Short mmCIF file of C-alpha atoms in Angstrom, two decimals:
data_model
loop_
_atom_site.label_atom_id
_atom_site.label_comp_id
_atom_site.label_asym_id
_atom_site.label_seq_id
_atom_site.Cartn_x
_atom_site.Cartn_y
_atom_site.Cartn_z
CA MET A 291 0.00 0.00 0.00
CA SER A 292 1.30 3.45 -0.91
CA ILE A 293 1.53 6.36 1.50
CA GLY A 294 -0.12 8.66 -1.05
CA SER A 295 0.38 12.40 -1.27
CA VAL A 296 2.93 14.03 1.04
CA GLN A 297 4.47 17.46 1.48
CA THR A 298 7.90 18.61 2.57
CA LYS A 299 8.10 20.40 5.92
CA PHE A 300 10.73 22.91 7.00
CA PHE A 301 12.51 23.09 10.35
CA HIS A 302 14.07 26.48 11.09
CA LEU A 303 16.80 26.69 13.71
CA ASP A 304 16.94 30.40 14.49
CA GLU A 305 20.19 30.40 16.42
CA PRO A 306 23.87 30.20 15.50
CA PHE A 307 24.99 26.83 14.15
CA PRO A 308 28.79 26.42 14.33
CA LEU A 309 30.55 24.17 11.81
CA ASP A 310 33.60 21.93 12.16
CA SER A 311 35.40 24.24 9.71
CA GLY A 312 35.29 27.07 12.26
CA GLU A 313 32.68 29.01 10.30
CA SER A 314 29.08 29.40 11.44
CA PHE A 315 25.55 29.98 10.20
CA ASP A 316 23.38 32.54 11.94
CA ALA A 317 20.44 30.17 11.34
CA ILE A 318 19.72 27.06 9.29
CA THR A 319 16.74 25.36 7.65
CA LEU A 320 16.26 21.63 7.14
CA ALA A 321 13.72 20.24 4.68
CA TYR A 322 12.18 17.02 5.95
CA GLU A 323 9.29 14.61 5.57
CA THR A 324 7.66 12.26 8.05
CA TYR A 325 5.53 9.16 7.53
CA GLY A 326 3.40 7.38 10.13
CA THR A 327 2.57 8.60 13.63
CA LEU A 328 4.88 9.24 16.56
CA ASN A 329 3.65 7.29 19.58
CA SER A 330 3.03 8.76 23.03
CA ASP A 331 6.51 8.11 24.42
CA ALA A 332 8.30 8.87 21.11
CA SER A 333 9.86 5.40 21.07
CA ASN A 334 8.91 4.31 17.52
CA ALA A 335 10.93 6.80 15.45
CA ILE A 336 13.20 5.69 12.60
CA LEU A 337 15.60 8.11 10.92
CA VAL A 338 16.40 7.42 7.27
CA LEU A 339 19.65 8.93 5.97
CA HIS A 340 19.73 9.34 2.20
CA ALA A 341 22.54 8.64 -0.25
CA LEU A 342 24.75 11.17 -2.03
CA THR A 343 22.14 12.79 -4.27
CA GLY A 344 18.97 11.80 -2.43
CA SER A 345 16.46 14.08 -0.78
CA GLN A 346 14.04 14.27 2.11
CA HIS A 347 11.35 12.82 -0.15
CA ALA A 348 11.75 9.14 0.65
CA ALA A 349 8.15 7.91 0.21
CA GLY A 350 4.79 8.79 -1.29
CA ILE A 351 3.99 11.34 -4.00
CA ASN A 352 5.26 14.91 -3.75
CA LYS A 353 4.54 16.87 -6.92
CA THR A 354 6.27 20.13 -6.05
CA LEU A 355 8.89 21.55 -3.70
CA PRO A 356 8.61 25.25 -2.83
CA GLY A 357 11.86 27.04 -3.54
CA ALA A 358 13.33 24.24 -5.64
CA GLU A 359 10.74 23.93 -8.41
CA SER A 360 13.38 24.11 -11.15
CA LEU A 361 15.13 21.00 -9.80
CA TRP A 362 11.99 19.01 -8.91
CA THR A 363 11.75 16.97 -12.11
CA ASP A 364 9.49 14.00 -12.77
CA ASP A 365 12.22 11.74 -11.36
CA CYS A 366 11.73 13.39 -7.95
CA VAL A 367 7.95 13.06 -7.64
CA VAL A 368 7.86 9.48 -6.30
CA GLY A 369 9.85 8.99 -3.08
CA TRP A 370 13.24 7.43 -3.69
CA TRP A 371 12.52 4.62 -1.13
CA ASP A 372 8.79 4.36 -1.72
CA THR A 373 8.93 0.56 -2.02
CA PHE A 374 10.50 0.32 1.46
CA ILE A 375 8.38 2.81 3.44
CA GLY A 376 4.65 2.53 4.00
CA PRO A 377 1.91 0.38 5.55
CA GLY A 378 3.09 -3.22 5.76
CA LYS A 379 6.45 -2.47 4.09
CA ALA A 380 9.96 -2.91 5.49
CA LEU A 381 9.60 0.36 7.42
CA ASP A 382 5.98 -0.17 8.39
CA THR A 383 4.27 3.18 8.92
CA ASN A 384 1.44 1.43 10.77
CA ARG A 385 4.00 0.86 13.52
CA TYR A 386 6.82 3.34 13.04
CA PHE A 387 7.29 7.07 12.63
CA VAL A 388 9.78 7.53 9.80
CA ILE A 389 11.78 10.74 9.28
CA CYS A 390 14.00 11.74 6.37
CA ALA A 391 15.75 15.11 6.03
CA ASN A 392 17.71 16.71 3.22
CA TYR A 393 21.33 17.20 4.24
CA LEU A 394 22.70 20.56 5.25
CA GLY A 395 24.42 21.72 2.06
CA GLY A 396 21.84 20.00 -0.15
CA CYS A 397 19.64 21.54 -2.81
CA TYR A 398 16.14 20.35 -1.92
CA GLY A 399 15.10 22.91 0.67
CA SER A 400 17.78 22.63 3.36
CA THR A 401 20.27 25.46 3.77
CA GLY A 402 22.68 25.04 0.88
CA PRO A 403 24.64 26.95 -1.76
CA ARG A 404 21.40 27.90 -3.59
CA SER A 405 19.99 29.47 -0.41
CA LEU A 406 20.07 33.22 0.08
CA ASN A 407 22.93 34.41 2.23
CA PRO A 408 21.25 36.75 4.76
CA ARG A 409 24.38 38.89 4.84
CA THR A 410 24.34 39.60 1.09
CA GLY A 411 20.78 38.89 -0.05
CA LYS A 412 22.19 36.70 -2.84
CA PRO A 413 22.70 32.92 -3.11
CA TYR A 414 25.72 31.71 -1.14
CA GLY A 415 27.37 30.16 -4.21
CA SER A 416 31.13 30.11 -3.71
CA GLN A 417 30.72 31.58 -0.22
CA PHE A 418 28.92 28.54 1.15
CA PRO A 419 31.14 27.06 3.87
CA GLN A 420 32.55 23.55 4.07
CA VAL A 421 30.14 21.13 5.73
CA SER A 422 31.32 17.97 7.50
CA ALA A 423 29.49 14.70 8.08
CA TRP A 424 29.30 15.56 11.77
CA ASP A 425 27.74 18.94 10.91
CA VAL A 426 25.04 17.07 9.00
CA ILE A 427 24.36 14.70 11.91
CA ARG A 428 24.29 17.53 14.46
CA SER A 429 21.76 19.42 12.36
CA GLN A 430 19.52 16.37 12.15
CA LEU A 431 19.79 15.84 15.92
CA GLN A 432 18.44 19.37 16.28
CA LEU A 433 15.48 18.29 14.13
CA LEU A 434 14.93 15.23 16.34
CA ASP A 435 14.97 17.46 19.41
CA PHE A 436 12.36 19.69 17.78
CA LEU A 437 10.19 16.61 17.10
CA GLY A 438 10.54 15.49 20.73
CA ILE A 439 12.58 12.37 19.96
CA ASP A 440 15.29 11.57 22.52
CA CYS A 441 16.17 8.07 21.31
CA LEU A 442 15.55 6.58 17.87
CA HIS A 443 14.21 3.07 17.57
CA ALA A 444 16.49 2.81 14.53
CA VAL A 445 18.68 4.69 12.10
CA ILE A 446 19.01 3.28 8.59
CA GLY A 447 20.83 4.39 5.46
CA GLY A 448 22.42 3.09 2.31
CA SER A 449 25.71 4.14 0.72
CA MET A 450 26.71 7.52 2.20
CA GLY A 451 23.59 7.33 4.36
CA GLY A 452 25.03 4.16 5.89
CA MET A 453 28.26 5.92 6.76
CA LEU A 454 26.34 8.69 8.46
CA SER A 455 24.18 6.18 10.36
CA ILE A 456 27.29 4.67 11.94
CA LEU A 457 28.63 8.14 12.72
CA LEU A 458 25.43 9.03 14.55
CA ALA A 459 25.38 5.72 16.41
CA THR A 460 28.97 5.95 17.62
CA ARG A 461 29.12 9.69 18.39
CA CYS A 462 25.71 9.74 20.12
CA PRO A 463 25.06 6.14 21.19
CA HIS A 464 22.32 7.18 23.62
CA ARG A 465 20.26 8.49 20.68
CA VAL A 466 19.65 5.17 18.87
CA LYS A 467 18.96 1.50 19.61
CA ASN A 468 19.13 -0.26 16.21
CA VAL A 469 21.60 0.60 13.44
CA LEU A 470 21.06 -0.67 9.88
CA PRO A 471 23.81 0.40 7.45
CA ILE A 472 23.38 -0.86 3.87
CA ALA A 473 26.12 -1.20 1.23
CA THR A 474 28.49 1.17 2.99
CA GLY A 475 31.83 1.45 4.78
CA LEU A 476 33.70 3.03 7.67
CA GLU A 477 35.92 5.24 5.57
CA THR A 478 36.50 6.74 2.14
CA THR A 479 38.60 4.27 0.15
CA VAL A 480 41.30 5.09 -2.40
CA LEU A 481 38.91 4.07 -5.20
CA HIS A 482 36.23 6.40 -3.82
CA ARG A 483 38.71 9.26 -3.69
CA VAL A 484 39.74 8.73 -7.32
CA HIS A 485 36.16 8.50 -8.62
CA ASN A 486 35.07 11.46 -6.50
CA PHE A 487 38.02 13.62 -7.59
CA GLU A 488 37.19 12.94 -11.24
CA GLN A 489 33.66 14.18 -10.60
CA ILE A 490 34.84 17.24 -8.72
CA LEU A 491 37.13 18.23 -11.60
CA SER A 492 34.42 17.63 -14.20
CA ILE A 493 32.22 20.23 -12.50
CA ARG A 494 34.93 22.74 -11.63
CA ASN A 495 36.30 22.64 -15.19
CA ASP A 496 32.94 23.42 -16.78
CA PRO A 497 33.32 27.03 -18.04
CA LYS A 498 29.80 27.79 -16.78
CA PHE A 499 30.76 26.89 -13.20
CA GLN A 500 32.36 30.33 -12.71
CA GLY A 501 33.90 29.41 -9.39
CA GLY A 502 30.48 28.52 -8.00
CA ASP A 503 28.77 31.86 -8.69
CA TYR A 504 26.52 30.92 -11.59
CA TYR A 505 23.02 31.41 -10.18
CA ASP A 506 22.19 34.45 -12.34
CA THR A 507 23.35 32.68 -15.53
CA GLU A 508 23.23 29.17 -17.01
CA PRO A 509 24.28 26.42 -14.57
CA PRO A 510 27.21 24.06 -15.34
CA LYS A 511 25.05 21.17 -16.56
CA GLU A 512 27.77 19.67 -18.77
CA GLY A 513 30.02 19.24 -15.75
CA LEU A 514 27.21 17.65 -13.74
CA LEU A 515 26.38 15.36 -16.67
CA LEU A 516 29.96 14.12 -16.80
CA ALA A 517 30.10 13.70 -13.01
CA ARG A 518 27.02 11.50 -13.14
CA ILE A 519 28.47 9.35 -15.91
CA ILE A 520 31.61 8.83 -13.82
CA SER A 521 29.61 7.82 -10.75
CA HIS A 522 26.84 5.85 -12.45
CA LYS A 523 29.20 3.12 -13.62
CA THR A 524 29.73 2.17 -9.96
CA PHE A 525 26.01 2.08 -9.15
CA VAL A 526 24.80 -0.61 -11.54
CA SER A 527 26.39 -3.82 -12.76
CA LEU A 528 27.71 -3.96 -16.32
CA ALA A 529 25.18 -6.64 -17.24
CA ILE A 530 22.25 -4.52 -16.05
CA MET A 531 23.71 -1.46 -17.76
CA GLU A 532 23.86 -3.33 -21.05
CA LYS A 533 20.33 -4.64 -20.62
CA ARG A 534 18.90 -1.21 -19.86
CA ALA A 535 20.77 0.32 -22.78
CA ARG A 536 19.24 -2.16 -25.21
CA GLN A 537 15.75 -1.74 -23.84
CA GLU A 538 15.37 1.93 -22.99
CA ILE A 539 17.57 4.26 -24.96
CA THR A 540 18.10 5.17 -28.60
CA ILE A 541 21.40 6.45 -29.98
CA ASP A 542 20.20 9.46 -31.95
CA GLN A 543 21.49 12.08 -29.49
CA PRO A 544 24.21 14.43 -30.74
CA ILE A 545 26.83 15.24 -28.10
CA GLY A 546 29.04 17.66 -30.01
CA GLN A 547 30.60 18.52 -33.31
CA PHE A 548 33.38 15.95 -33.32
CA TYR A 549 31.76 12.82 -31.96
CA GLU A 550 28.56 10.92 -32.54
CA LEU A 551 27.31 8.27 -30.15
CA SER A 552 28.44 4.91 -31.44
CA ASN A 553 26.51 2.39 -29.32
CA PRO A 554 23.60 2.09 -26.86
CA ILE A 555 25.84 2.06 -23.76
CA GLU A 556 27.12 5.54 -24.58
CA SER A 557 23.58 6.69 -25.20
CA TYR A 558 22.33 5.20 -21.93
CA MET A 559 25.09 6.85 -19.88
CA PHE A 560 24.61 10.18 -21.64
CA HIS A 561 20.88 9.99 -20.96
CA GLN A 562 21.45 9.26 -17.25
CA GLY A 563 23.84 12.18 -16.94
CA LYS A 564 21.52 14.55 -18.74
CA LYS A 565 18.56 13.65 -16.51
CA PHE A 566 20.64 14.11 -13.38
CA ALA A 567 21.94 17.53 -14.47
CA GLU A 568 18.33 18.75 -14.60
CA ARG A 569 17.54 17.78 -11.00
CA PHE A 570 20.65 18.62 -8.97
CA ASP A 571 22.78 21.63 -8.13
CA ALA A 572 26.49 21.60 -8.93
CA ASN A 573 27.57 23.46 -5.78
CA SER A 574 25.60 21.08 -3.55
CA TYR A 575 27.19 18.16 -5.35
CA LEU A 576 30.66 19.54 -4.63
CA ARG A 577 29.90 20.26 -0.98
CA ILE A 578 28.48 16.79 -0.32
CA MET A 579 31.29 15.19 -2.31
CA ASP A 580 33.80 17.10 -0.18
CA MET A 581 32.06 15.74 2.92
CA TRP A 582 32.50 12.21 1.56
CA GLN A 583 36.16 12.79 0.70
CA ARG A 584 36.89 13.80 4.31
CA PHE A 585 34.87 11.05 6.00
CA SER A 586 36.62 8.47 8.18
CA LEU A 587 35.69 6.21 11.09
CA ASN A 588 38.79 4.33 12.18
CA ALA A 589 37.79 0.66 12.40
CA GLN A 590 40.98 -0.13 14.30
CA GLN A 591 40.09 2.32 17.05
CA PRO A 592 39.19 0.11 20.06
CA ALA A 593 36.86 2.73 21.52
CA LEU A 594 34.76 3.23 18.38
CA PHE A 595 31.87 1.10 19.68
CA GLU A 596 32.82 1.40 23.36
CA LYS A 597 29.53 2.99 24.46
CA CYS A 598 27.29 1.12 22.01
CA ALA A 599 26.75 -2.13 23.93
CA HIS A 600 22.97 -1.60 24.02
CA GLN A 601 22.76 -1.29 20.23
CA GLN A 602 21.92 -3.95 17.67
CA TYR A 603 23.48 -3.81 14.19
CA LEU A 604 22.25 -5.24 10.91
CA ILE A 605 24.85 -4.87 8.15
CA PHE A 606 23.89 -5.46 4.51
CA SER A 607 26.30 -6.29 1.70
CA VAL A 608 25.45 -6.62 -2.00
CA ASP A 609 27.59 -9.27 -3.67
CA SER A 610 27.72 -7.39 -7.01
CA ASP A 611 28.45 -3.96 -5.48
CA VAL A 612 31.44 -2.16 -7.03
CA CYS A 613 30.86 1.16 -5.25
CA PHE A 614 31.12 -0.13 -1.68
CA TYR A 615 32.62 -3.58 -2.13
CA PRO A 616 31.46 -6.35 0.26
CA GLU A 617 34.93 -6.35 1.85
CA GLU A 618 34.13 -2.93 3.29
CA GLN A 619 31.16 -4.28 5.23
CA LYS A 620 33.31 -7.14 6.51
CA VAL A 621 35.57 -4.51 8.10
CA ILE A 622 32.54 -3.09 9.94
CA VAL A 623 31.45 -6.55 11.10
CA ARG A 624 34.95 -7.43 12.35
CA ALA A 625 35.11 -4.19 14.32
CA LEU A 626 31.68 -4.84 15.86
CA LYS A 627 32.55 -8.43 16.76
CA ALA A 628 35.84 -7.29 18.30
CA ALA A 629 33.79 -4.97 20.50
CA GLN A 630 31.50 -7.93 21.36
CA MET A 631 28.52 -6.17 19.81
CA ASN A 632 25.23 -7.70 18.70
CA VAL A 633 25.64 -7.80 14.93
CA LYS A 634 24.01 -9.61 12.04
CA HIS A 635 25.53 -9.55 8.55
CA ILE A 636 23.43 -10.32 5.47
CA THR A 637 24.84 -10.62 1.96
CA VAL A 638 22.22 -9.89 -0.67
CA HIS A 639 22.67 -11.81 -3.92
CA SER A 640 21.70 -9.46 -6.72
CA ASP A 641 22.72 -8.68 -10.28
CA LYS A 642 21.82 -4.99 -9.84
CA GLY A 643 24.97 -3.85 -8.04
CA HIS A 644 25.04 -0.96 -5.57
CA ASP A 645 21.57 0.21 -6.60
CA SER A 646 20.05 -3.02 -5.32
CA PHE A 647 19.16 -1.34 -2.02
CA LEU A 648 16.98 1.12 -3.93
CA LEU A 649 15.31 -1.38 -6.24
CA GLU A 650 14.76 -4.74 -4.52
CA PRO A 651 12.81 -4.38 -1.26
CA ASP A 652 11.95 -8.08 -1.07
CA LEU A 653 15.64 -8.94 -0.59
CA TYR A 654 15.92 -6.69 2.46
CA ALA A 655 12.49 -6.40 4.05
CA PRO A 656 12.38 -9.71 6.00
CA TYR A 657 15.67 -8.99 7.76
CA ILE A 658 14.80 -5.35 8.44
CA ARG A 659 11.46 -6.35 9.96
CA PHE A 660 13.12 -9.02 12.11
CA VAL A 661 15.60 -6.59 13.63
CA LEU A 662 13.12 -3.76 14.09
CA ASP A 663 10.66 -6.08 15.79
#
């Protein structure tokens, strides 16, 4: 059963919000959505942390987003985890109160580079400060305080959202009972850094980027398109990529004066990049990518899970994942076992690669329900 129509809400923190970088906001806004009903003692809340380019719109139908209409394309209308959240689904809204917020630095309603800088009256652009993973978690804890939630029943996230879920659980262990990271890791690997740096350069080298101050002109969509092509090859398996290319895309798209698309794979990747460039902001991409580049939780640190004895962990791997390889989840599991934690590790067998956690709820739902119950 679907949740139906939903609307984004906005939490305004009207007080200074210091950042790890040493800079500070005078105030911040977080865009968020909730599904289900918070019970009387606020013990049934689940926080969902989205992936790199996700949004607060995790479930249901949301046809418009005030302030970000130009980015709210058809691809954004249905919640990105709609098959996981709702009555009777993995995150059962008949039982749980589910929250998802757009990250600080994002482009879907939370304070980000597109937002107006109150000191200048213009979009922050290049003046938007560096945001850390811990800044993001602290801002969402402020939202939980506003909602009256002292301790989450669970925090769950895939990819970058999984990294942030572990950060929340280990920095603030008293705020969560169950931790469900999916297809993620404890640190940014060398391969991540290389792929991410390629994407960063593709945006910064777009002539329309203009150092980040492009909001009164045309945005750097070519750079974003290329960044998405670079990243997309780690999200889906080659077999699925080939299958989708044969089924969905034609090759009649010109991409410039000196080169014509020569096969469906090129056309498919170009199409994915072009769609993405219509729905995301280049500055937000760079800020969140920078956050990823600087992320690290030292698995060898004995005290990492020292205060987490009351927590239960469910770690998911995807056997065909080439973004966060299954070996990365094994590092998490070893660290948890060394700390004598309650941990379950499930390897999902899928041909869809990293994106499996977005596309195949039946492979995850039974285990999620078991741990949440």
